[in-house]
Coordinates of C-alpha atoms and ligand atoms in Angstrom, one line a residue:
M1 CA 42.4 -30.1 6.9
H2 CA 45.7 -30.2 8.8
P3 CA 47.4 -26.8 8.9
S4 CA 50.6 -28.1 7.2
T5 CA 48.6 -29.5 4.4
L6 CA 47.0 -26.2 3.8
L7 CA 50.4 -24.4 3.9
G8 CA 51.7 -27.0 1.4
L9 CA 48.8 -26.3 -1.0
L10 CA 49.3 -22.5 -0.6
S11 CA 52.9 -22.8 -1.4
F12 CA 52.2 -25.0 -4.4
A13 CA 49.8 -22.3 -5.6
A14 CA 52.5 -19.6 -5.1
A15 CA 55.1 -21.7 -6.9
A16 CA 52.9 -22.5 -9.8
V17 CA 54.1 -19.6 -12.0
A18 CA 57.7 -20.8 -11.7
V19 CA 57.0 -24.3 -13.1
P20 CA 57.6 -24.7 -16.8
A21 CA 54.6 -25.8 -18.9
G22 CA 54.0 -29.5 -19.0
H23 CA 55.7 -30.2 -15.7
Q24 CA 53.8 -31.7 -12.8
H25 CA 54.0 -30.7 -9.1
P26 CA 55.4 -33.3 -6.7
H27 CA 53.4 -35.0 -4.0
T28 CA 50.1 -34.6 -5.9
S29 CA 47.6 -37.2 -7.1
N30 CA 48.3 -36.2 -10.7
S31 CA 52.0 -36.7 -10.5
I32 CA 51.6 -40.0 -8.6
K33 CA 49.0 -41.3 -11.1
N34 CA 51.3 -40.4 -14.0
L35 CA 54.3 -42.2 -12.4
K36 CA 52.2 -45.3 -11.8
S37 CA 50.8 -45.4 -15.2
H38 CA 54.2 -45.3 -17.0
I39 CA 56.9 -46.9 -14.7
K40 CA 56.6 -50.6 -13.9
N41 CA 60.3 -51.4 -13.4
V42 CA 62.8 -49.5 -11.4
V43 CA 66.6 -50.2 -11.6
I44 CA 68.9 -48.7 -9.0
L45 CA 72.7 -48.8 -9.5
V46 CA 74.7 -47.3 -6.6
M47 CA 78.3 -46.5 -7.5
E48 CA 81.0 -45.6 -4.9
N49 CA 82.6 -42.7 -3.2
R50 CA 82.7 -39.8 -5.7
S51 CA 81.4 -36.2 -5.5
F52 CA 79.4 -34.3 -8.0
D53 CA 82.2 -31.8 -8.8
N54 CA 84.7 -34.7 -9.2
I55 CA 82.6 -36.8 -11.6
L56 CA 80.4 -34.1 -13.4
G57 CA 82.6 -31.1 -12.8
G58 CA 83.6 -30.9 -16.5
Q59 CA 80.1 -31.4 -18.0
S60 CA 79.1 -28.5 -20.3
T61 CA 75.3 -29.0 -20.2
R62 CA 73.6 -25.8 -19.0
G63 CA 72.3 -25.5 -15.5
L64 CA 74.9 -27.6 -13.8
D65 CA 76.6 -25.8 -10.9
N66 CA 80.1 -27.2 -11.4
P67 CA 83.8 -26.0 -11.7
L68 CA 83.6 -25.8 -15.5
H69 CA 80.8 -23.3 -15.4
N70 CA 81.3 -21.5 -12.1
G71 CA 84.9 -22.3 -10.9
P72 CA 87.6 -22.5 -10.3
F73 CA 87.0 -23.2 -6.6
C74 CA 90.0 -23.3 -4.3
N75 CA 90.9 -24.7 -0.9
P76 CA 93.9 -23.7 1.2
F77 CA 96.7 -26.3 1.1
N78 CA 96.8 -25.9 4.9
L79 CA 93.8 -24.6 6.9
T80 CA 96.1 -23.2 9.6
D81 CA 98.9 -21.8 7.4
P82 CA 97.6 -19.6 4.6
S83 CA 101.2 -19.0 3.4
E84 CA 101.1 -22.4 1.8
G85 CA 98.8 -21.1 -0.8
L86 CA 95.7 -22.4 -2.6
A87 CA 94.8 -25.7 -4.3
C88 CA 92.2 -25.2 -7.0
T89 CA 89.8 -27.2 -9.2
G90 CA 91.0 -28.0 -12.7
P91 CA 90.3 -30.3 -15.6
K92 CA 91.4 -33.9 -15.8
S93 CA 92.0 -36.4 -13.0
F94 CA 93.4 -39.9 -12.8
D95 CA 91.7 -42.9 -14.2
S96 CA 92.9 -44.6 -10.9
V97 CA 93.1 -42.4 -7.8
V98 CA 95.6 -44.2 -5.6
N99 CA 95.4 -42.1 -2.4
D100 CA 91.8 -42.7 -1.3
P101 CA 90.5 -39.4 0.3
D102 CA 89.3 -39.4 3.9
H103 CA 85.6 -40.0 4.0
A104 CA 85.0 -41.0 7.6
I105 CA 82.5 -38.7 9.5
Y106 CA 85.4 -36.8 11.0
G107 CA 87.0 -36.5 7.5
N108 CA 83.8 -35.0 6.2
N109 CA 83.8 -32.7 9.3
I110 CA 87.2 -31.2 8.5
Q111 CA 86.4 -31.0 4.8
F112 CA 83.1 -29.2 5.3
Y113 CA 83.7 -27.3 8.6
G114 CA 87.5 -27.0 8.9
E115 CA 87.6 -29.0 12.2
Y116 CA 87.2 -32.6 13.3
T117 CA 84.7 -31.9 16.1
P118 CA 82.5 -29.0 15.0
D119 CA 79.9 -27.7 17.6
N120 CA 76.7 -29.7 16.9
N121 CA 74.5 -27.1 18.6
A122 CA 76.0 -24.3 16.4
I123 CA 75.4 -26.5 13.3
A124 CA 71.8 -27.3 14.3
S125 CA 71.0 -23.7 15.0
G126 CA 72.5 -22.5 11.7
K127 CA 75.3 -20.5 13.4
L128 CA 78.0 -22.7 12.1
K129 CA 77.7 -23.3 8.3
P130 CA 79.9 -25.6 6.2
H131 CA 82.4 -23.8 3.9
N132 CA 83.8 -26.9 2.1
Q133 CA 87.4 -25.5 2.4
G134 CA 89.2 -28.5 4.0
F135 CA 89.5 -31.1 1.2
A136 CA 93.0 -30.3 0.1
H137 CA 94.2 -29.9 3.7
E138 CA 92.9 -33.4 4.7
Q139 CA 94.5 -35.0 1.6
M140 CA 97.9 -33.4 2.4
R141 CA 97.7 -34.5 6.0
L142 CA 97.0 -38.1 5.0
Y143 CA 99.3 -38.6 2.0
L144 CA 102.1 -35.9 1.8
D145 CA 104.6 -38.7 2.8
E146 CA 103.6 -40.8 -0.2
A147 CA 102.9 -38.4 -3.1
N148 CA 103.7 -34.8 -4.2
K149 CA 101.3 -31.9 -3.8
T150 CA 100.5 -31.7 -7.5
D151 CA 99.3 -35.3 -7.7
L152 CA 97.3 -34.9 -4.4
V153 CA 95.5 -31.8 -5.7
T154 CA 94.8 -33.5 -9.0
E155 CA 93.3 -36.4 -7.0
V156 CA 91.1 -34.6 -4.6
M157 CA 90.3 -31.2 -6.3
H158 CA 90.3 -31.9 -10.1
Y159 CA 87.4 -33.1 -12.2
Y160 CA 86.9 -35.4 -15.2
T161 CA 86.5 -33.8 -18.6
E162 CA 83.7 -34.8 -20.9
E163 CA 86.2 -36.7 -23.0
Q164 CA 87.4 -38.7 -20.0
V165 CA 83.9 -39.9 -19.1
P166 CA 82.1 -40.4 -22.4
V167 CA 79.4 -42.7 -21.0
L168 CA 78.4 -40.3 -18.3
T169 CA 78.6 -37.4 -20.7
S170 CA 76.2 -39.1 -23.1
L171 CA 73.8 -39.9 -20.2
V172 CA 73.9 -36.2 -19.0
Q173 CA 73.2 -35.0 -22.5
N174 CA 70.4 -37.5 -23.1
Y175 CA 68.6 -37.8 -19.8
L176 CA 68.0 -36.0 -16.5
T177 CA 70.7 -35.0 -14.0
F178 CA 70.1 -33.7 -10.4
N179 CA 72.1 -30.6 -9.6
H180 CA 71.4 -30.7 -5.9
W181 CA 71.5 -34.3 -4.7
H182 CA 73.3 -35.3 -1.5
S183 CA 74.2 -38.5 0.2
D184 CA 72.2 -39.2 3.3
I185 CA 75.1 -39.4 5.8
P186 CA 78.5 -37.5 5.8
G187 CA 80.4 -40.8 6.3
N188 CA 81.2 -44.2 4.9
T189 CA 79.7 -46.5 2.4
N190 CA 77.5 -49.0 4.3
P191 CA 75.7 -46.5 6.5
N192 CA 74.8 -44.6 3.3
R193 CA 73.7 -47.7 1.5
A194 CA 71.6 -48.7 4.5
A195 CA 70.0 -45.3 4.6
L196 CA 69.2 -45.4 0.9
V197 CA 67.2 -48.6 1.2
S198 CA 65.8 -48.2 4.7
G199 CA 65.8 -44.5 5.6
T200 CA 68.3 -44.9 8.5
S201 CA 71.7 -46.4 9.2
H202 CA 70.2 -47.4 12.6
G203 CA 73.0 -45.5 14.4
H204 CA 75.9 -47.1 12.4
G205 CA 78.5 -44.6 11.3
L206 CA 81.2 -46.9 10.0
N207 CA 81.4 -50.0 7.8
D208 CA 81.3 -52.2 10.9
E209 CA 80.6 -55.9 11.2
G210 CA 76.9 -55.4 11.8
F211 CA 76.4 -55.0 8.1
D212 CA 78.2 -58.3 7.2
N213 CA 76.4 -60.1 10.0
H214 CA 72.9 -59.1 8.8
E215 CA 72.2 -57.2 12.0
L216 CA 70.2 -54.2 10.9
P217 CA 66.7 -54.5 12.4
N218 CA 64.9 -51.9 10.3
R219 CA 62.4 -52.2 7.5
S220 CA 64.0 -52.1 4.1
I221 CA 62.5 -51.6 0.6
F222 CA 63.2 -55.3 0.1
Q223 CA 60.9 -56.3 3.1
Q224 CA 58.3 -53.7 2.1
L225 CA 58.0 -55.0 -1.5
T226 CA 57.9 -58.7 -0.4
E227 CA 55.2 -58.0 2.1
T228 CA 53.0 -56.2 -0.4
G229 CA 53.4 -58.7 -3.3
H230 CA 56.0 -56.8 -5.4
S231 CA 59.1 -58.4 -6.8
W232 CA 62.8 -57.5 -6.3
V233 CA 66.2 -58.9 -7.0
N234 CA 69.5 -57.7 -5.6
Y235 CA 72.1 -58.4 -8.4
V236 CA 75.7 -58.5 -7.1
D237 CA 79.0 -58.4 -8.9
P238 CA 80.6 -61.6 -7.7
D239 CA 84.0 -59.9 -7.2
G240 CA 82.3 -58.4 -4.0
G241 CA 83.2 -55.3 -2.1
T242 CA 79.8 -53.6 -1.8
G243 CA 76.8 -54.9 0.0
P244 CA 74.9 -56.9 -1.1
D245 CA 72.7 -54.2 0.4
A246 CA 69.7 -56.5 0.9
A247 CA 72.0 -58.7 3.2
F248 CA 72.4 -55.9 5.8
F249 CA 69.0 -56.6 7.3
N250 CA 68.0 -59.4 9.7
W251 CA 64.6 -59.6 8.0
T252 CA 66.2 -60.9 4.7
Y253 CA 67.7 -64.0 6.4
A254 CA 65.0 -64.5 9.1
T255 CA 62.4 -64.8 6.3
N256 CA 64.5 -66.8 3.8
N257 CA 64.6 -64.1 1.2
Q258 CA 68.4 -64.3 0.6
D259 CA 67.6 -66.3 -2.6
K260 CA 66.8 -62.9 -4.2
I261 CA 70.5 -62.0 -3.9
V262 CA 72.0 -63.3 -7.1
P263 CA 75.1 -62.8 -9.4
L264 CA 75.2 -59.9 -11.7
A265 CA 75.4 -62.2 -14.8
N266 CA 71.7 -63.1 -14.1
F267 CA 70.8 -59.4 -14.6
Y268 CA 71.9 -59.5 -18.3
D269 CA 69.9 -62.7 -18.9
D270 CA 66.9 -61.3 -17.1
A271 CA 67.1 -58.0 -19.0
A272 CA 67.3 -59.7 -22.4
A273 CA 64.4 -62.1 -21.5
G274 CA 62.1 -59.3 -20.2
A275 CA 62.2 -61.0 -16.8
L276 CA 63.5 -58.2 -14.6
P277 CA 61.6 -57.8 -11.3
E278 CA 59.8 -54.5 -10.4
L279 CA 62.9 -53.5 -8.4
T280 CA 66.3 -54.3 -9.7
Y281 CA 69.0 -53.3 -7.2
I282 CA 72.6 -53.6 -8.4
N283 CA 75.7 -53.8 -6.2
P284 CA 79.0 -53.1 -8.2
S285 CA 82.3 -54.5 -7.1
C286 CA 84.7 -52.5 -5.0
C287 CA 87.4 -51.1 -4.4
G288 CA 90.8 -51.8 -6.1
V289 CA 92.0 -51.8 -9.7
G290 CA 89.8 -54.2 -11.6
T291 CA 86.6 -53.3 -9.7
T292 CA 83.6 -51.5 -11.2
S293 CA 82.2 -49.1 -8.7
M294 CA 84.6 -46.1 -9.4
H295 CA 85.8 -46.3 -5.8
P296 CA 89.6 -45.4 -5.6
S297 CA 91.7 -47.0 -6.8
G298 CA 89.3 -48.8 -9.2
L299 CA 89.4 -47.2 -12.7
I300 CA 86.9 -44.6 -13.7
S301 CA 86.9 -46.2 -17.1
D302 CA 86.0 -49.6 -15.6
G303 CA 83.1 -48.0 -13.8
E304 CA 81.9 -46.5 -17.1
T305 CA 82.1 -49.9 -18.7
L306 CA 79.7 -51.3 -16.1
I307 CA 77.3 -48.3 -16.5
K308 CA 77.3 -48.8 -20.3
S309 CA 76.6 -52.5 -19.9
V310 CA 73.7 -52.0 -17.6
Y311 CA 72.2 -49.2 -19.8
D312 CA 72.7 -51.1 -23.1
A313 CA 71.0 -54.2 -21.6
L314 CA 68.0 -52.2 -20.4
R315 CA 67.8 -50.2 -23.6
S316 CA 67.8 -53.3 -25.9
G317 CA 65.5 -55.3 -23.6
P318 CA 61.8 -55.7 -23.9
Q319 CA 61.1 -53.8 -20.6
W320 CA 62.8 -50.5 -21.6
H321 CA 59.5 -48.7 -22.3
D322 CA 58.4 -49.2 -18.6
T323 CA 61.8 -48.6 -17.0
L324 CA 63.2 -45.9 -14.7
F325 CA 66.9 -46.4 -14.2
I326 CA 68.3 -44.4 -11.3
L327 CA 72.1 -44.1 -11.4
T328 CA 73.6 -42.7 -8.2
F329 CA 76.5 -42.9 -5.8
D330 CA 76.6 -43.9 -2.1
E331 CA 78.6 -40.9 -0.9
S332 CA 81.1 -38.3 -2.0
G333 CA 84.2 -40.2 -0.9
G334 CA 86.2 -37.2 0.4
F335 CA 86.4 -35.7 -3.1
H336 CA 86.0 -31.9 -3.3
D337 CA 82.6 -30.4 -3.9
H338 CA 81.9 -26.7 -3.5
V339 CA 78.2 -26.9 -2.5
P340 CA 77.6 -27.1 1.3
S341 CA 75.5 -29.9 2.7
P342 CA 72.2 -28.9 4.2
L343 CA 70.7 -29.9 7.6
A344 CA 68.0 -32.7 7.5
P345 CA 65.6 -34.2 10.1
R346 CA 67.0 -37.0 12.2
P347 CA 65.7 -40.4 11.0
D348 CA 65.6 -41.7 14.6
N349 CA 67.0 -40.8 18.0
L350 CA 70.3 -42.7 17.6
T351 CA 73.8 -41.1 17.6
F352 CA 77.2 -42.4 16.7
T353 CA 80.5 -41.6 18.5
L354 CA 84.0 -42.1 17.1
E355 CA 87.5 -40.9 17.9
T356 CA 89.0 -38.3 15.6
P357 CA 92.6 -38.1 14.5
N358 CA 93.4 -35.5 17.2
G359 CA 92.2 -37.9 19.9
D360 CA 88.9 -36.2 20.7
D361 CA 85.6 -38.0 20.5
Y362 CA 82.9 -36.7 18.2
T363 CA 79.2 -37.6 18.5
F364 CA 77.2 -37.4 15.3
P365 CA 73.5 -36.9 15.7
F366 CA 72.5 -37.8 12.0
N367 CA 71.0 -34.3 11.5
R368 CA 72.6 -33.3 8.2
L369 CA 73.2 -34.7 4.7
G370 CA 76.6 -35.8 3.3
G371 CA 78.4 -34.3 0.2
R372 CA 76.8 -33.6 -3.2
I373 CA 76.8 -36.7 -5.4
P374 CA 75.9 -37.4 -9.1
T375 CA 72.4 -38.8 -9.6
L376 CA 70.7 -39.3 -12.9
L377 CA 67.2 -40.5 -14.0
I378 CA 67.5 -42.5 -17.2
S379 CA 64.2 -43.5 -18.9
P380 CA 62.2 -42.8 -22.0
W381 CA 60.0 -40.8 -19.7
V382 CA 62.4 -38.1 -18.7
G383 CA 63.5 -35.0 -20.7
K384 CA 66.6 -34.9 -22.9
G385 CA 69.6 -33.1 -21.4
T386 CA 67.5 -31.9 -18.5
V387 CA 69.0 -30.5 -15.3
E388 CA 66.8 -30.6 -12.2
Q389 CA 67.6 -28.0 -9.5
K390 CA 66.2 -28.3 -6.0
G391 CA 63.0 -30.2 -5.1
T392 CA 60.0 -29.8 -2.9
N393 CA 59.0 -31.6 0.3
H394 CA 55.5 -32.5 1.3
N395 CA 55.2 -29.1 3.2
G396 CA 56.0 -27.2 0.0
E397 CA 59.5 -26.2 1.1
T398 CA 62.2 -26.0 -1.5
I399 CA 65.0 -28.4 -0.4
S400 CA 67.9 -30.3 -1.9
Y401 CA 67.3 -33.9 -3.0
S402 CA 69.0 -36.7 -1.1
A403 CA 69.3 -40.5 -1.1
T404 CA 66.0 -40.7 0.8
S405 CA 64.3 -39.0 -2.1
I406 CA 64.3 -42.5 -3.7
L407 CA 62.3 -44.1 -0.9
R408 CA 60.0 -41.1 -0.9
T409 CA 59.3 -41.5 -4.6
L410 CA 59.1 -45.4 -4.5
G411 CA 56.5 -45.0 -1.7
Y412 CA 54.3 -43.2 -4.2
L413 CA 54.9 -45.8 -6.9
W414 CA 54.3 -48.9 -4.7
D415 CA 51.9 -47.4 -2.0
F416 CA 53.9 -47.3 1.2
E417 CA 54.4 -44.7 3.9
P418 CA 57.8 -43.1 4.6
F419 CA 59.8 -45.4 6.9
T420 CA 61.4 -42.6 8.9
P421 CA 61.0 -38.8 9.5
R422 CA 64.0 -38.3 7.2
V423 CA 62.2 -40.0 4.3
E424 CA 59.0 -38.2 5.1
H425 CA 60.7 -34.9 4.8
A426 CA 62.6 -35.8 1.5
A427 CA 61.8 -34.2 -1.8
S428 CA 60.2 -36.7 -4.2
F429 CA 60.8 -36.7 -7.9
E430 CA 57.8 -38.5 -9.5
H431 CA 56.8 -35.2 -11.1
L432 CA 59.9 -35.4 -13.4
I433 CA 58.3 -38.4 -15.2
R434 CA 56.7 -36.9 -18.3
S435 CA 53.3 -37.8 -19.8
N436 CA 54.8 -38.8 -23.2
A437 CA 57.6 -41.3 -23.9
R438 CA 60.5 -40.2 -26.0
T439 CA 61.6 -42.0 -29.1
N440 CA 65.0 -40.4 -29.4
T441 CA 66.9 -42.2 -26.7
P442 CA 70.4 -43.5 -27.7
S443 CA 70.3 -47.2 -28.5
A444 CA 73.7 -47.7 -27.0
L445 CA 76.3 -45.6 -25.1
P446 CA 79.8 -44.8 -26.3
E447 CA 82.7 -47.2 -25.6
P448 CA 84.8 -46.0 -22.6
E449 CA 88.6 -46.3 -22.9
A450 CA 91.3 -46.6 -20.2
F451 CA 93.0 -43.2 -20.0
K452 CA 96.0 -42.8 -22.2
K453 CA 99.3 -41.1 -21.2
G454 CA 99.9 -42.6 -17.9
R455 CA 97.3 -42.2 -15.2
V456 CA 95.7 -38.9 -16.1
Ligands
NAG501 C1 99.8 -27.0 8.5 O1 100.4 -25.9 9.1 C2 100.6 -26.1 10.5 C3 101.0 -24.8 11.1 O2 102.1 -24.3 10.4 C4 101.6 -27.2 10.7 O3 101.8 -27.5 12.0 C5 101.1 -28.5 10.0 O4 102.0 -29.5 10.0 C6 100.7 -28.2 8.5 N1 100.0 -29.3 8.0 C7 100.5 -30.1 7.0 C8 99.7 -31.2 6.5 O5 101.6 -29.8 6.4
NAG502 C1 104.8 -35.6 -8.9 O1 105.0 -37.0 -8.9 C2 104.7 -37.5 -10.2 C3 104.8 -39.0 -10.1 O2 103.7 -39.5 -9.4 C4 105.6 -37.0 -11.2 O3 105.3 -37.5 -12.5 C5 105.5 -35.4 -11.3 O4 106.5 -34.9 -12.1 C6 105.7 -34.9 -9.9 N1 105.4 -33.5 -9.9 C7 106.2 -32.5 -9.3 C8 105.8 -31.1 -9.4 O5 107.2 -32.9 -8.7
NAG503 C1 64.6 -49.7 13.6 O1 64.3 -50.9 14.2 C2 64.4 -50.9 15.7 C3 64.3 -52.3 16.2 O2 63.1 -52.8 15.8 C4 63.4 -49.9 16.2 O3 63.6 -49.8 17.6 C5 63.6 -48.6 15.6 O4 62.5 -47.7 16.0 C6 63.6 -48.6 14.1 N1 63.9 -47.3 13.6 C7 63.1 -46.7 12.7 C8 63.6 -45.4 12.3 O5 62.1 -47.2 12.4
NAG504 C1 65.3 -58.1 13.6 O1 65.8 -57.7 14.8 C2 65.0 -56.9 15.7 C3 65.7 -56.3 16.8 O2 66.5 -57.3 17.4 C4 63.8 -57.7 16.1 O3 62.9 -56.9 16.9 C5 63.1 -58.3 14.9 O4 62.1 -59.1 15.3 C6 64.1 -59.0 13.9 N1 63.4 -59.2 12.7 C7 63.2 -60.5 12.2 C8 62.4 -60.6 11.0 O5 63.7 -61.4 12.8
NAG505 C1 62.8 -39.2 19.6 O1 62.7 -38.7 20.9 C2 61.7 -37.7 21.0 C3 61.8 -37.0 22.4 O2 62.3 -37.9 23.4 C4 60.3 -38.3 20.8 O3 59.3 -37.4 20.9 C5 60.3 -38.9 19.4 O4 59.1 -39.6 19.1 C6 61.5 -39.9 19.2 N1 61.6 -40.2 17.8 C7 61.7 -41.4 17.3 C8 61.7 -41.6 15.8 O5 61.8 -42.4 18.0
NAG506 C1 84.9 -42.2 2.0 C2 84.3 -43.5 2.2 O1 83.3 -43.8 2.8 N1 84.9 -44.4 1.5 C3 84.5 -45.7 1.6 C4 84.3 -46.1 0.2 O2 84.0 -47.5 0.3 C5 84.8 -48.3 1.0 C6 84.4 -49.7 0.8 O3 83.1 -49.8 1.4 C7 85.0 -47.9 2.4 O4 85.9 -48.7 3.1 C8 85.4 -46.5 2.4 O5 85.4 -46.0 3.7

């Protein structure tokens, strides 16, 4: 037996007392067998650019580490001038956030570490730890000419109340929410989306043309499923703005699989007809008013309408009993979150260099996760109102979940090896699938409403 396997088994044995009755351990033949016997269809909807504290900060369900339970959390208005005072988390934010917070890699750097070019060696050795104090500062730097401080703090530090997000509130109260789930890369949308479906952004750190030109050379979940006889469809909101994520990869076009990228309207027909593929992957529209991904300045209530439509279609369709719906976000979008991001193995040996606002270059080695984001498992096979804390990797270590936890778990469902060391090291979540299906799942979600009284 390989020494790390033995260590893993020992730590599972040690952890056994802490696991509630009826729960499985991850990475075991029992948890994998249970997953395979109950889940036939996986649906993934990736929303845009919001942090956990921003979206779920006002949820009262026990076990969530958020500003409502454990705050307020405060940032200095100005990292170098304490006399300017503090900006703190508070209830209620805007339906439409008009000043999009900085979420470039250097934006995440200043938000997490207080500087644009933190020392990579000090980070890798654990000497430099993120403190998540720079969100208000970066928002003031970018937008103080355009908006007043009160509005800027409301945008970047405040959270949505349960009443403001009735669809998400119902999902949190009825299904499973991850308390420690991070985006894969502390940077923009497309690198994170690529990492979610292929385990690496292949060195890309910005939404560059390579994504539009189908240049990513790496194996994606789409290629993997096709090559092993499993079905997938990438449904896309025709208003555009995100992805389609299957189109990032050169494989998709070189092998004529672009016909599996279809308009979102087909999803509703397929769900009603029981004709959804094994993997349904949905790209919402982005990013202005009228789009559905929750990306600023798109309305939160329009994003909720999309989530409700997808849920209601699945719930009333003939495949619901076999379905696992994973609702997640691509990245934290520069919105405040008080939980620091952990280090993680590099997916490959690539780096990405960009110029920061103060003129210095910063080289990112892809050795740490991005901000904490909301992720929920929605299925008759997960517990009601359940909050999952940290997960376990294949060595038995307790770690935060991340976007690559999805590929780690789907590898167990559909028999494929981790595409990259990042995926291999990720915590899987197949053990959260229960052995009995629930019969008390809501048949439809509440109707969201555009926020009253102006924008808040
Ligand atoms: C923060 O304080 C420094 C030092 O007083 C000042 O130079 C800088 O302009 C301030 N930043 C903002 C965004 O006001
Ligand atoms: C800030 O600006 C908003 C308009 O966007 C206004 O309604 C509000 O009164 C202003 N707040 C302060 C403190 O000036
Ligand atoms: C991604 O694809 C490139 C080109 O085939 C290859 O060199 C690289 O090793 C791949 N990366 C990973 C992490 O598999
Ligand atoms: C995708 O690009 C990589 C690197 O250029 C190449 O090795 C690979 O063969 C291409 N894949 C397909 C399916 O054309
Ligand atoms: C990265 O480089 C190291 C040392 O040069 C090598 O051992 C390792 O296999 C490389 N990893 C990948 C994923 O290519
Ligand atoms: C912070 C961040 O990455 N925001 C991104 C949100 O999505 C849009 C559209 O893809 C990007 O342009 C932003 O950079």
